[in-house]
Amino acid sequence: MKTKAVTLLSLYVLLCFTLQSPCVKAITCDISQLSPCVGPIMYGSATPSACCSSLKMQQPCLCQYARNPLYAGYVYGSNSRRVASDCHVSLPRC
């Protein structure tokens, strides 16, 4: 009887965690989504909040961009490090 109660309680807890887990949103890696960051990265201008929002959404894609020779210099440039710091985003080591 005690084993049955423990099993039912375990299943209940597992079900609760499963139902309350947030849905994972698929991320589309699109470098154009970082267009609000062009000025700060290219010219060192102030970092707007739109840039930070875009950077946070595209953060999982940064390694993909860093591997592309066209974008690698921008991902790890000094202005990019400042923008990442302004936005409280860590640049990945790829």
JSON list of C-alpha atoms in Angstrom, two decimals:
[
{"chain": "A", "resi": 1, "resn": "MET", "atom": "CA", "xyz": [0.00, 0.00, 0.00]},
{"chain": "A", "resi": 2, "resn": "LYS", "atom": "CA", "xyz": [2.81, 2.42, 0.91]},
{"chain": "A", "resi": 3, "resn": "THR", "atom": "CA", "xyz": [4.63, 1.70, -2.38]},
{"chain": "A", "resi": 4, "resn": "LYS", "atom": "CA", "xyz": [1.49, 2.41, -4.35]},
{"chain": "A", "resi": 5, "resn": "ALA", "atom": "CA", "xyz": [1.07, 5.79, -2.62]},
{"chain": "A", "resi": 6, "resn": "VAL", "atom": "CA", "xyz": [4.70, 6.74, -3.28]},
{"chain": "A", "resi": 7, "resn": "THR", "atom": "CA", "xyz": [4.35, 5.74, -6.92]},
{"chain": "A", "resi": 8, "resn": "LEU", "atom": "CA", "xyz": [1.16, 7.78, -7.33]},
{"chain": "A", "resi": 9, "resn": "LEU", "atom": "CA", "xyz": [2.75, 10.78, -5.61]},
{"chain": "A", "resi": 10, "resn": "SER", "atom": "CA", "xyz": [5.81, 10.51, -7.87]},
{"chain": "A", "resi": 11, "resn": "LEU", "atom": "CA", "xyz": [3.62, 10.40, -10.97]},
{"chain": "A", "resi": 12, "resn": "TYR", "atom": "CA", "xyz": [1.64, 13.40, -9.72]},
{"chain": "A", "resi": 13, "resn": "VAL", "atom": "CA", "xyz": [4.80, 15.45, -9.15]},
{"chain": "A", "resi": 14, "resn": "LEU", "atom": "CA", "xyz": [6.18, 14.46, -12.55]},
{"chain": "A", "resi": 15, "resn": "LEU", "atom": "CA", "xyz": [2.92, 15.43, -14.21]},
{"chain": "A", "resi": 16, "resn": "CYS", "atom": "CA", "xyz": [2.87, 18.81, -12.43]},
{"chain": "A", "resi": 17, "resn": "PHE", "atom": "CA", "xyz": [6.39, 19.63, -13.61]},
{"chain": "A", "resi": 18, "resn": "THR", "atom": "CA", "xyz": [5.60, 18.51, -17.14]},
{"chain": "A", "resi": 19, "resn": "LEU", "atom": "CA", "xyz": [2.47, 20.62, -17.43]},
{"chain": "A", "resi": 20, "resn": "GLN", "atom": "CA", "xyz": [4.04, 23.72, -15.93]},
{"chain": "A", "resi": 21, "resn": "SER", "atom": "CA", "xyz": [7.22, 23.72, -18.00]},
{"chain": "A", "resi": 22, "resn": "PRO", "atom": "CA", "xyz": [7.38, 26.70, -20.36]},
{"chain": "A", "resi": 23, "resn": "CYS", "atom": "CA", "xyz": [7.14, 26.14, -24.06]},
{"chain": "A", "resi": 24, "resn": "VAL", "atom": "CA", "xyz": [10.40, 26.49, -25.91]},
{"chain": "A", "resi": 25, "resn": "LYS", "atom": "CA", "xyz": [10.20, 28.97, -28.74]},
{"chain": "A", "resi": 26, "resn": "ALA", "atom": "CA", "xyz": [12.10, 28.09, -31.88]},
{"chain": "A", "resi": 27, "resn": "ILE", "atom": "CA", "xyz": [14.77, 30.62, -32.76]},
{"chain": "A", "resi": 28, "resn": "THR", "atom": "CA", "xyz": [15.47, 31.54, -36.34]},
{"chain": "A", "resi": 29, "resn": "CYS", "atom": "CA", "xyz": [19.06, 32.65, -36.83]},
{"chain": "A", "resi": 30, "resn": "ASP", "atom": "CA", "xyz": [18.84, 35.73, -39.01]},
{"chain": "A", "resi": 31, "resn": "ILE", "atom": "CA", "xyz": [21.69, 38.24, -38.89]},
{"chain": "A", "resi": 32, "resn": "SER", "atom": "CA", "xyz": [19.36, 40.97, -40.14]},
{"chain": "A", "resi": 33, "resn": "GLN", "atom": "CA", "xyz": [17.58, 40.77, -36.77]},
{"chain": "A", "resi": 34, "resn": "LEU", "atom": "CA", "xyz": [20.64, 42.50, -35.35]},
{"chain": "A", "resi": 35, "resn": "SER", "atom": "CA", "xyz": [20.19, 45.60, -37.54]},
{"chain": "A", "resi": 36, "resn": "PRO", "atom": "CA", "xyz": [19.46, 47.83, -34.50]},
{"chain": "A", "resi": 37, "resn": "CYS", "atom": "CA", "xyz": [23.03, 47.02, -33.38]},
{"chain": "A", "resi": 38, "resn": "VAL", "atom": "CA", "xyz": [24.78, 48.15, -36.58]},
{"chain": "A", "resi": 39, "resn": "GLY", "atom": "CA", "xyz": [25.50, 51.70, -35.38]},
{"chain": "A", "resi": 40, "resn": "PRO", "atom": "CA", "xyz": [26.88, 50.68, -32.00]},
{"chain": "A", "resi": 41, "resn": "ILE", "atom": "CA", "xyz": [28.98, 47.84, -33.43]},
{"chain": "A", "resi": 42, "resn": "MET", "atom": "CA", "xyz": [30.27, 49.66, -36.48]},
{"chain": "A", "resi": 43, "resn": "TYR", "atom": "CA", "xyz": [30.64, 53.19, -35.15]},
{"chain": "A", "resi": 44, "resn": "GLY", "atom": "CA", "xyz": [30.59, 52.90, -31.36]},
{"chain": "A", "resi": 45, "resn": "SER", "atom": "CA", "xyz": [27.37, 54.86, -30.95]},
{"chain": "A", "resi": 46, "resn": "ALA", "atom": "CA", "xyz": [25.10, 54.43, -27.92]},
{"chain": "A", "resi": 47, "resn": "THR", "atom": "CA", "xyz": [23.41, 51.05, -27.57]},
{"chain": "A", "resi": 48, "resn": "PRO", "atom": "CA", "xyz": [19.62, 51.34, -27.96]},
{"chain": "A", "resi": 49, "resn": "SER", "atom": "CA", "xyz": [17.24, 49.03, -26.12]},
{"chain": "A", "resi": 50, "resn": "ALA", "atom": "CA", "xyz": [16.09, 47.58, -29.46]},
{"chain": "A", "resi": 51, "resn": "CYS", "atom": "CA", "xyz": [19.65, 46.38, -30.02]},
{"chain": "A", "resi": 52, "resn": "CYS", "atom": "CA", "xyz": [19.70, 44.67, -26.62]},
{"chain": "A", "resi": 53, "resn": "SER", "atom": "CA", "xyz": [16.38, 42.96, -27.27]},
{"chain": "A", "resi": 54, "resn": "SER", "atom": "CA", "xyz": [17.57, 41.69, -30.65]},
{"chain": "A", "resi": 55, "resn": "LEU", "atom": "CA", "xyz": [20.92, 40.59, -29.26]},
{"chain": "A", "resi": 56, "resn": "LYS", "atom": "CA", "xyz": [19.28, 38.62, -26.46]},
{"chain": "A", "resi": 57, "resn": "MET", "atom": "CA", "xyz": [16.96, 36.89, -28.93]},
{"chain": "A", "resi": 58, "resn": "GLN", "atom": "CA", "xyz": [19.82, 36.08, -31.31]},
{"chain": "A", "resi": 59, "resn": "GLN", "atom": "CA", "xyz": [22.31, 35.06, -28.59]},
{"chain": "A", "resi": 60, "resn": "PRO", "atom": "CA", "xyz": [21.96, 31.33, -29.35]},
{"chain": "A", "resi": 61, "resn": "CYS", "atom": "CA", "xyz": [23.01, 32.12, -32.93]},
{"chain": "A", "resi": 62, "resn": "LEU", "atom": "CA", "xyz": [26.20, 34.04, -32.14]},
{"chain": "A", "resi": 63, "resn": "CYS", "atom": "CA", "xyz": [28.49, 31.02, -32.61]},
{"chain": "A", "resi": 64, "resn": "GLN", "atom": "CA", "xyz": [26.96, 30.43, -36.02]},
{"chain": "A", "resi": 65, "resn": "TYR", "atom": "CA", "xyz": [27.65, 34.07, -36.94]},
{"chain": "A", "resi": 66, "resn": "ALA", "atom": "CA", "xyz": [31.18, 33.88, -35.49]},
{"chain": "A", "resi": 67, "resn": "ARG", "atom": "CA", "xyz": [31.98, 30.89, -37.72]},
{"chain": "A", "resi": 68, "resn": "ASN", "atom": "CA", "xyz": [31.01, 32.88, -40.81]},
{"chain": "A", "resi": 69, "resn": "PRO", "atom": "CA", "xyz": [34.07, 34.79, -42.10]},
{"chain": "A", "resi": 70, "resn": "LEU", "atom": "CA", "xyz": [31.81, 37.70, -43.14]},
{"chain": "A", "resi": 71, "resn": "TYR", "atom": "CA", "xyz": [30.59, 38.26, -39.57]},
{"chain": "A", "resi": 72, "resn": "ALA", "atom": "CA", "xyz": [33.32, 36.90, -37.29]},
{"chain": "A", "resi": 73, "resn": "GLY", "atom": "CA", "xyz": [35.08, 40.25, -36.92]},
{"chain": "A", "resi": 74, "resn": "TYR", "atom": "CA", "xyz": [31.86, 41.90, -35.86]},
{"chain": "A", "resi": 75, "resn": "VAL", "atom": "CA", "xyz": [31.00, 39.27, -33.27]},
{"chain": "A", "resi": 76, "resn": "TYR", "atom": "CA", "xyz": [34.30, 39.60, -31.42]},
{"chain": "A", "resi": 77, "resn": "GLY", "atom": "CA", "xyz": [35.22, 43.23, -32.21]},
{"chain": "A", "resi": 78, "resn": "SER", "atom": "CA", "xyz": [35.85, 45.72, -29.40]},
{"chain": "A", "resi": 79, "resn": "ASN", "atom": "CA", "xyz": [32.59, 47.56, -30.04]},
{"chain": "A", "resi": 80, "resn": "SER", "atom": "CA", "xyz": [30.72, 44.24, -30.00]},
{"chain": "A", "resi": 81, "resn": "ARG", "atom": "CA", "xyz": [32.15, 43.46, -26.59]},
{"chain": "A", "resi": 82, "resn": "ARG", "atom": "CA", "xyz": [30.99, 46.85, -25.33]},
{"chain": "A", "resi": 83, "resn": "VAL", "atom": "CA", "xyz": [27.51, 46.35, -26.80]},
{"chain": "A", "resi": 84, "resn": "ALA", "atom": "CA", "xyz": [27.30, 42.88, -25.25]},
{"chain": "A", "resi": 85, "resn": "SER", "atom": "CA", "xyz": [28.33, 44.36, -21.91]},
{"chain": "A", "resi": 86, "resn": "ASP", "atom": "CA", "xyz": [25.78, 47.18, -22.23]},
{"chain": "A", "resi": 87, "resn": "CYS", "atom": "CA", "xyz": [23.08, 44.59, -22.94]},
{"chain": "A", "resi": 88, "resn": "HIS", "atom": "CA", "xyz": [24.25, 42.18, -20.21]},
{"chain": "A", "resi": 89, "resn": "VAL", "atom": "CA", "xyz": [24.82, 39.45, -22.78]},
{"chain": "A", "resi": 90, "resn": "SER", "atom": "CA", "xyz": [27.87, 37.22, -22.67]},
{"chain": "A", "resi": 91, "resn": "LEU", "atom": "CA", "xyz": [29.66, 36.51, -25.92]},
{"chain": "A", "resi": 92, "resn": "PRO", "atom": "CA", "xyz": [30.17, 32.77, -26.41]},
{"chain": "A", "resi": 93, "resn": "ARG", "atom": "CA", "xyz": [33.47, 31.03, -26.88]},
{"chain": "A", "resi": 94, "resn": "CYS", "atom": "CA", "xyz": [32.97, 29.08, -30.05]}
]
